[in-house]
CSV table of C-alpha atoms in Angstrom, one decimal:
chain,number,residue,atom,x,y,z
A,1,UNK,CA,-11.6,16.1,-23.0
A,2,UNK,CA,-12.5,14.0,-19.5
A,3,UNK,CA,-15.2,11.7,-20.3
A,4,UNK,CA,-13.9,8.0,-18.8
A,5,UNK,CA,-13.6,6.7,-15.4
A,6,UNK,CA,-11.7,3.4,-14.2
A,7,UNK,CA,-12.7,1.7,-10.7
A,8,UNK,CA,-9.7,-0.3,-9.4
A,9,UNK,CA,-10.5,-2.9,-6.4
A,10,UNK,CA,-8.9,-5.5,-5.4
A,11,UNK,CA,-10.6,-8.9,-4.0
A,12,UNK,CA,-9.0,-11.9,-1.7
A,13,UNK,CA,-11.8,-14.2,-0.1
A,14,UNK,CA,-14.3,-11.1,-0.3
A,15,UNK,CA,-16.7,-14.2,-0.9
A,16,UNK,CA,-19.3,-12.8,2.5
A,17,UNK,CA,-19.4,-9.3,0.8
A,18,UNK,CA,-18.4,-9.5,-3.2
A,19,UNK,CA,-22.1,-8.8,-4.1
A,20,UNK,CA,-23.4,-6.5,-1.9
A,21,UNK,CA,-20.5,-4.7,-3.1
A,22,UNK,CA,-20.9,-5.4,-6.1
A,23,UNK,CA,-24.9,-3.8,-6.2
A,24,UNK,CA,-23.7,-1.0,-4.3
A,25,UNK,CA,-21.2,-0.2,-7.4
A,26,UNK,CA,-23.5,-0.6,-10.0
A,27,UNK,CA,-25.7,2.5,-7.5
A,28,UNK,CA,-22.5,4.6,-8.0
A,29,UNK,CA,-21.5,3.9,-11.7
A,30,UNK,CA,-25.0,4.7,-12.6
A,31,UNK,CA,-24.5,8.5,-9.9
A,32,UNK,CA,-21.6,8.7,-11.5
A,33,UNK,CA,-23.3,8.4,-15.8
A,34,UNK,CA,-26.0,10.7,-14.6
A,35,UNK,CA,-24.4,13.2,-12.8
A,36,UNK,CA,-21.1,13.7,-14.8
A,37,UNK,CA,-21.9,12.2,-17.9
A,38,UNK,CA,-18.8,9.0,-17.2
A,39,UNK,CA,-18.1,5.8,-18.9
A,40,UNK,CA,-17.2,4.2,-15.9
A,41,UNK,CA,-15.4,0.7,-15.9
A,42,UNK,CA,-14.5,-1.3,-13.2
A,43,UNK,CA,-11.8,-3.2,-12.8
A,44,UNK,CA,-11.5,-6.4,-10.4
A,45,UNK,CA,-8.6,-8.2,-9.6
A,46,UNK,CA,-9.0,-11.5,-7.9
A,47,UNK,CA,-5.6,-11.9,-6.0
A,48,UNK,CA,-5.6,-15.3,-5.8
A,49,UNK,CA,-9.0,-15.9,-3.9
A,50,UNK,CA,-9.6,-19.7,-2.2
A,51,UNK,CA,-13.7,-18.9,-1.9
A,52,UNK,CA,-16.1,-18.5,-4.0
A,53,UNK,CA,-14.9,-15.0,-4.9
A,54,UNK,CA,-13.8,-15.9,-8.7
A,55,UNK,CA,-17.0,-18.2,-9.5
A,56,UNK,CA,-18.9,-14.9,-7.9
A,57,UNK,CA,-17.2,-12.3,-10.4
A,58,UNK,CA,-17.4,-14.9,-13.5
A,59,UNK,CA,-21.7,-14.2,-12.7
A,60,UNK,CA,-21.2,-11.2,-12.2
A,61,UNK,CA,-19.2,-10.1,-15.4
A,62,UNK,CA,-22.5,-11.3,-17.3
A,63,UNK,CA,-24.7,-9.2,-15.5
A,64,UNK,CA,-23.1,-5.8,-14.8
A,65,UNK,CA,-21.0,-5.3,-18.3
A,66,UNK,CA,-19.0,-2.2,-16.8
A,67,UNK,CA,-17.2,-5.6,-15.1
A,68,UNK,CA,-14.0,-5.8,-15.3
A,69,UNK,CA,-11.8,-9.1,-13.8
A,70,UNK,CA,-7.6,-9.8,-13.3
A,71,UNK,CA,-7.3,-12.8,-12.4
A,72,UNK,CA,-4.2,-13.7,-10.8
A,73,UNK,CA,-2.1,-17.1,-11.2
A,74,UNK,CA,-1.7,-17.1,-7.0
A,75,UNK,CA,-1.8,-14.4,-4.3
A,76,UNK,CA,0.9,-11.5,-5.1
A,77,UNK,CA,-0.5,-8.8,-2.3
A,78,UNK,CA,-3.0,-6.2,-2.2
A,79,UNK,CA,-0.1,-4.0,-3.1
A,80,UNK,CA,0.6,-5.5,-6.6
A,81,UNK,CA,-3.5,-6.2,-7.3
A,82,UNK,CA,-4.0,-2.9,-6.7
A,83,UNK,CA,-1.1,-1.9,-9.4
A,84,UNK,CA,-2.4,-4.3,-11.8
A,85,UNK,CA,-5.6,-2.5,-11.6
A,86,UNK,CA,-3.8,0.2,-12.9
A,87,UNK,CA,-1.6,-1.5,-15.2
A,88,UNK,CA,-5.3,-3.1,-16.9
A,89,UNK,CA,-7.2,0.7,-17.1
A,90,UNK,CA,-7.7,3.8,-19.3
A,91,UNK,CA,-9.8,6.0,-17.8
A,92,UNK,CA,-9.2,9.7,-17.7
A,93,UNK,CA,-8.7,9.1,-14.0
A,94,UNK,CA,-8.5,6.1,-11.5
A,95,UNK,CA,-10.2,5.2,-8.5
A,96,UNK,CA,-8.7,3.0,-6.4
A,97,UNK,CA,-11.0,1.0,-3.2
A,98,UNK,CA,-11.3,-2.0,-1.3
A,99,UNK,CA,-13.9,-4.2,-1.9
A,100,UNK,CA,-15.0,-4.6,2.1
A,101,UNK,CA,-17.0,-1.4,2.2
A,102,UNK,CA,-15.3,0.1,4.4
A,103,UNK,CA,-14.7,2.7,1.6
A,104,UNK,CA,-18.9,4.2,1.1
A,105,UNK,CA,-18.7,4.2,-2.6
A,106,UNK,CA,-20.7,7.4,-2.4
A,107,UNK,CA,-17.9,9.2,-0.9
A,108,UNK,CA,-16.4,8.6,-5.3
A,109,UNK,CA,-18.8,11.4,-6.3
A,110,UNK,CA,-17.1,13.6,-3.5
A,111,UNK,CA,-13.9,12.7,-5.6
A,112,UNK,CA,-14.9,13.3,-8.5
A,113,UNK,CA,-16.0,16.7,-8.4
A,114,UNK,CA,-12.9,18.2,-6.9
A,115,UNK,CA,-10.8,16.4,-10.3
A,116,UNK,CA,-13.7,18.0,-12.6
A,117,UNK,CA,-14.9,21.3,-10.9
A,118,UNK,CA,-11.3,22.1,-9.2
A,119,UNK,CA,-9.2,19.8,-11.2
A,120,UNK,CA,-7.0,18.4,-8.2
A,121,UNK,CA,-4.8,14.9,-9.6
A,122,UNK,CA,-5.2,13.4,-7.0
A,123,UNK,CA,-7.8,13.5,-4.1
A,124,UNK,CA,-6.9,10.6,-1.3
A,125,UNK,CA,-9.5,10.2,1.4
A,126,UNK,CA,-8.9,10.8,5.2
A,127,UNK,CA,-10.2,8.9,7.6
A,128,UNK,CA,-11.4,11.2,10.3
A,129,UNK,CA,-13.7,7.8,12.7
A,130,UNK,CA,-12.5,4.2,12.2
A,131,UNK,CA,-15.8,2.5,13.4
A,132,UNK,CA,-16.2,-0.9,14.4
A,133,UNK,CA,-11.8,-1.3,15.3
A,134,UNK,CA,-10.6,-2.2,17.7
A,135,UNK,CA,-8.5,0.2,19.9
A,136,UNK,CA,-5.4,-1.6,19.2
A,137,UNK,CA,-5.6,-1.4,15.7
A,138,UNK,CA,-6.4,2.7,16.0
A,139,UNK,CA,-3.6,3.0,18.1
A,140,UNK,CA,-1.3,1.1,15.9
A,141,UNK,CA,-2.5,2.9,12.9
A,142,UNK,CA,-1.9,6.0,14.0
A,143,UNK,CA,1.5,5.6,15.6
A,144,UNK,CA,2.7,4.2,12.1
A,145,UNK,CA,1.4,6.9,10.1
A,146,UNK,CA,3.0,9.0,12.4
A,147,UNK,CA,6.2,7.1,12.3
A,148,UNK,CA,6.1,6.6,8.7
A,149,UNK,CA,5.8,10.6,7.8
A,150,UNK,CA,8.3,11.3,10.4
A,151,UNK,CA,11.3,9.5,9.1
A,152,UNK,CA,10.2,9.3,5.6
A,153,UNK,CA,11.8,11.8,3.1
A,154,UNK,CA,8.9,12.3,1.4
A,155,UNK,CA,5.7,13.9,3.1
A,156,UNK,CA,2.8,11.6,3.8
A,157,UNK,CA,-1.1,12.2,4.0
A,158,UNK,CA,-2.0,11.1,8.0
A,159,UNK,CA,-4.8,8.9,8.2
A,160,UNK,CA,-4.6,7.7,5.1
A,161,UNK,CA,-4.6,4.5,3.0
A,162,UNK,CA,-5.2,3.8,-0.6
A,163,UNK,CA,-8.7,4.7,-0.9
A,164,UNK,CA,-8.8,8.1,-3.5
A,165,UNK,CA,-8.5,9.4,-7.5
A,166,UNK,CA,-5.7,9.7,-9.3
A,167,UNK,CA,-5.9,11.4,-12.9
A,168,UNK,CA,-4.5,9.5,-15.9
A,169,UNK,CA,-0.9,11.4,-15.9
A,170,UNK,CA,-0.5,10.5,-11.9
A,171,UNK,CA,-1.2,6.7,-13.1
A,172,UNK,CA,1.3,7.0,-15.7
A,173,UNK,CA,3.7,8.1,-13.4
A,174,UNK,CA,2.7,4.9,-11.6
A,175,UNK,CA,2.7,2.9,-13.8
A,176,UNK,CA,5.8,3.5,-15.1
A,177,UNK,CA,8.2,3.3,-11.8
A,178,UNK,CA,10.3,-0.1,-12.4
A,179,UNK,CA,10.3,-1.2,-8.3
A,180,UNK,CA,8.9,-4.5,-6.4
A,181,UNK,CA,8.3,-3.3,-2.9
A,182,UNK,CA,4.9,-1.2,-3.9
A,183,UNK,CA,3.8,1.2,-1.3
A,184,UNK,CA,1.0,2.9,-3.2
A,185,UNK,CA,-0.3,5.9,-1.1
A,186,UNK,CA,3.6,6.6,-0.7
A,187,UNK,CA,4.2,6.5,-4.9
A,188,UNK,CA,1.5,9.1,-4.9
A,189,UNK,CA,2.8,11.7,-3.0
A,190,UNK,CA,6.0,11.5,-4.3
A,191,UNK,CA,4.7,11.9,-7.6
A,192,UNK,CA,3.4,15.2,-7.0
A,193,UNK,CA,1.1,17.3,-8.7
A,194,UNK,CA,-1.8,19.0,-7.6
A,195,UNK,CA,-3.6,16.6,-4.0
A,196,UNK,CA,-5.9,18.1,-1.6
A,197,UNK,CA,-7.6,16.1,1.6
A,198,UNK,CA,-11.3,14.9,1.7
A,199,UNK,CA,-12.0,13.5,5.1
A,200,UNK,CA,-14.2,11.3,5.4
A,201,UNK,CA,-16.4,8.3,8.0
A,202,UNK,CA,-15.2,5.1,7.1
A,203,UNK,CA,-18.0,2.5,7.3
A,204,UNK,CA,-17.5,-0.5,9.2
A,205,UNK,CA,-16.6,-4.0,7.6
A,206,UNK,CA,-19.9,-5.2,6.1
A,207,UNK,CA,-19.0,-8.9,6.5
A,208,UNK,CA,-16.2,-11.5,7.3
A,209,UNK,CA,-13.0,-10.0,8.4
A,210,UNK,CA,-10.2,-8.3,7.8
A,211,UNK,CA,-7.3,-9.4,5.4
A,212,UNK,CA,-4.7,-6.7,7.1
A,213,UNK,CA,-3.9,-8.7,10.4
A,214,UNK,CA,-0.8,-7.3,12.5
A,215,UNK,CA,1.2,-9.0,10.3
A,216,UNK,CA,0.6,-8.2,7.5
A,217,UNK,CA,0.7,-4.4,9.0
A,218,UNK,CA,4.0,-5.0,10.1
A,219,UNK,CA,5.2,-6.0,6.9
A,220,UNK,CA,3.8,-2.7,5.0
A,221,UNK,CA,4.8,-0.2,7.6
A,222,UNK,CA,8.3,-2.0,6.7
A,223,UNK,CA,8.4,-1.7,3.3
A,224,UNK,CA,7.0,2.2,3.9
A,225,UNK,CA,9.7,2.7,5.9
A,226,UNK,CA,12.1,1.3,3.4
A,227,UNK,CA,11.1,2.4,0.2
A,228,UNK,CA,10.7,6.3,1.2
A,229,UNK,CA,13.6,6.7,3.6
A,230,UNK,CA,17.5,5.9,4.3
A,231,UNK,CA,16.9,7.2,7.5
A,232,UNK,CA,17.4,3.4,9.4
A,233,UNK,CA,20.9,3.3,8.1
A,234,UNK,CA,21.5,6.7,9.2
A,235,UNK,CA,20.6,5.2,12.6
A,236,UNK,CA,23.1,2.5,11.6
A,237,UNK,CA,25.9,4.9,11.5
A,238,UNK,CA,24.6,6.5,14.8
A,239,UNK,CA,24.5,3.9,16.7
A,240,UNK,CA,27.7,2.0,15.9
A,241,UNK,CA,29.2,6.3,16.9
A,242,UNK,CA,27.4,6.0,20.2
A,243,UNK,CA,28.9,2.0,20.5
A,244,UNK,CA,32.5,3.8,19.7
A,245,UNK,CA,31.9,6.3,21.9
A,246,UNK,CA,30.7,4.4,24.9
A,247,UNK,CA,33.6,2.0,24.6
A,248,UNK,CA,35.8,5.3,25.1
A,249,UNK,CA,34.7,6.4,27.7
A,250,UNK,CA,35.0,3.1,29.5
A,251,UNK,CA,38.5,2.6,28.3
A,252,UNK,CA,39.4,6.0,29.6
A,253,UNK,CA,37.9,5.0,32.7
A,254,UNK,CA,39.3,1.9,32.7
A,255,UNK,CA,42.8,3.0,32.4
A,256,UNK,CA,42.4,6.3,34.9
A,257,UNK,CA,41.8,3.5,37.5
A,258,UNK,CA,44.6,1.7,36.7
A,259,UNK,CA,46.9,4.3,36.8
A,260,UNK,CA,45.3,6.7,39.5
A,261,UNK,CA,44.4,3.8,41.9
A,262,UNK,CA,45.6,1.3,43.2
A,263,UNK,CA,42.6,-1.0,42.2
A,264,UNK,CA,41.4,-2.8,38.6
A,265,UNK,CA,38.1,-3.0,37.3
A,266,UNK,CA,37.3,-6.3,37.7
A,267,UNK,CA,34.8,-9.0,37.4
A,268,UNK,CA,32.7,-10.4,34.6
A,269,UNK,CA,29.7,-8.6,34.7
A,270,UNK,CA,31.1,-5.6,33.3
A,271,UNK,CA,32.5,-7.4,30.8
A,272,UNK,CA,29.8,-10.1,29.7
A,273,UNK,CA,27.1,-6.1,29.5
A,274,UNK,CA,29.7,-4.2,27.2
A,275,UNK,CA,29.8,-7.6,25.1
A,276,UNK,CA,26.2,-8.3,24.7
A,277,UNK,CA,26.0,-4.0,24.6
A,278,UNK,CA,28.3,-4.3,21.1
A,279,UNK,CA,27.1,-7.3,20.1
A,280,UNK,CA,23.2,-6.4,19.8
A,281,UNK,CA,24.3,-3.2,18.4
A,282,UNK,CA,25.7,-4.7,15.5
A,283,UNK,CA,23.0,-7.5,14.8
A,284,UNK,CA,20.5,-4.6,14.3
A,285,UNK,CA,22.9,-2.6,12.4
A,286,UNK,CA,23.2,-5.4,10.3
A,287,UNK,CA,20.2,-6.7,9.9
A,288,UNK,CA,19.0,-2.9,9.3
A,289,UNK,CA,21.3,-3.3,6.1
A,290,UNK,CA,19.9,-6.9,5.7
A,291,UNK,CA,17.0,-5.1,5.0
A,292,UNK,CA,17.8,-3.1,2.1
A,293,UNK,CA,20.1,-5.5,0.5
A,294,UNK,CA,17.3,-8.0,0.3
A,295,UNK,CA,15.2,-5.0,-1.3
A,296,UNK,CA,17.7,-4.3,-4.1
A,297,UNK,CA,18.1,-8.0,-4.7
A,298,UNK,CA,14.5,-9.0,-5.1
A,299,UNK,CA,14.7,-5.8,-8.0
A,300,UNK,CA,17.6,-6.7,-9.0
A,301,UNK,CA,16.2,-10.1,-10.4
A,302,UNK,CA,13.4,-8.2,-12.5
A,303,UNK,CA,10.6,-10.7,-12.1
A,304,UNK,CA,7.3,-9.6,-13.4
A,305,UNK,CA,5.4,-8.2,-11.1
A,306,UNK,CA,2.5,-10.7,-10.8
A,307,UNK,CA,1.1,-13.6,-13.2
A,308,UNK,CA,-2.5,-13.6,-15.1
A,309,UNK,CA,-4.1,-16.2,-15.5
A,310,UNK,CA,-6.9,-14.4,-17.6
A,311,UNK,CA,-8.9,-11.3,-18.4
A,312,UNK,CA,-12.8,-11.6,-18.4
A,313,UNK,CA,-15.4,-8.9,-19.7
A,314,UNK,CA,-13.1,-7.4,-21.9
A,315,UNK,CA,-13.4,-7.7,-25.8
A,316,UNK,CA,-10.8,-10.2,-27.8
A,317,UNK,CA,-8.4,-8.1,-27.5
A,318,UNK,CA,-8.1,-7.3,-23.6
A,319,UNK,CA,-6.8,-4.8,-21.8
A,320,UNK,CA,-3.9,-2.8,-23.0
A,321,UNK,CA,-0.9,-2.5,-20.0
A,322,UNK,CA,1.5,-0.7,-19.6
A,323,UNK,CA,3.6,-3.5,-18.8
A,324,UNK,CA,3.7,-7.1,-20.5
A,325,UNK,CA,2.7,-9.6,-17.3
A,326,UNK,CA,3.4,-13.4,-18.2
A,327,UNK,CA,0.2,-14.4,-19.3
A,328,UNK,CA,-1.4,-11.7,-21.1
A,329,UNK,CA,-1.9,-13.4,-24.4
A,330,UNK,CA,-4.5,-15.4,-22.1
A,331,UNK,CA,-7.9,-13.1,-22.5
A,332,UNK,CA,-11.6,-14.3,-22.2
A,333,UNK,CA,-14.8,-12.8,-22.4
């Protein structure tokens, strides 16, 4: 029986927008109740905000009975905050969305309809327009999704972020995955089940600034590629083969000149270029290997994914977690 829904919203320095977000979420919760008769919980994960986001959330818990807060001990990043929200959820389906209102809350109603009526396990929102974003960000986003999809061993939908609805069985698969470098949209594609795209027009950010500058975008891109592809390792092997072939051809050419002519290849330029070329190939290959080894090292330490300062809006027992985060005993109403 599909009668409960969890909405997970990670929050990081969302003071300019969070009040408006909560107002629109309240409208959404009422619409869900009236149209689908679902009981909804909204889990807001405060990812170590340094502004008044947490204070505003604490005030809102008293006003909105459907609100739940998971407060991190420090900033752990967007993908980990989403993971914590899924860990704390107990709905028959879980919706992931951001707090900046670029993901229109009313699109969730269309997701629920496909989940309930057409029995899809995953309904992912695909962006058809991205108003309010710079040309550079639009072009880089298109390049990122297409590069990732071409390199990934698992097909990942184009122009699709984390805004989506997932059934409980998909959420349980993700919660059971122990990996530290999490790329949620890739993990959902890897999980499989019955999935469908829901096209939508993304809205402009209501207020504030984006929390995904170029540096974080590149980090997320590397995480996606390294987590779902071994092709960079094959690239290292291919570069090594090409460098060896190039060196062999050069050696053959040098010996031919020496044996069949009265001249010999001289000069420092060709020697320096060869050294720089081979050195660059070696450093690139070592760098690729280092990225994979570093991720293996981080996973081998087996530290918890996140640390929780407290839970707010729950009863005295607190949320039921799939994994046991440090700080679970600190439950506050």
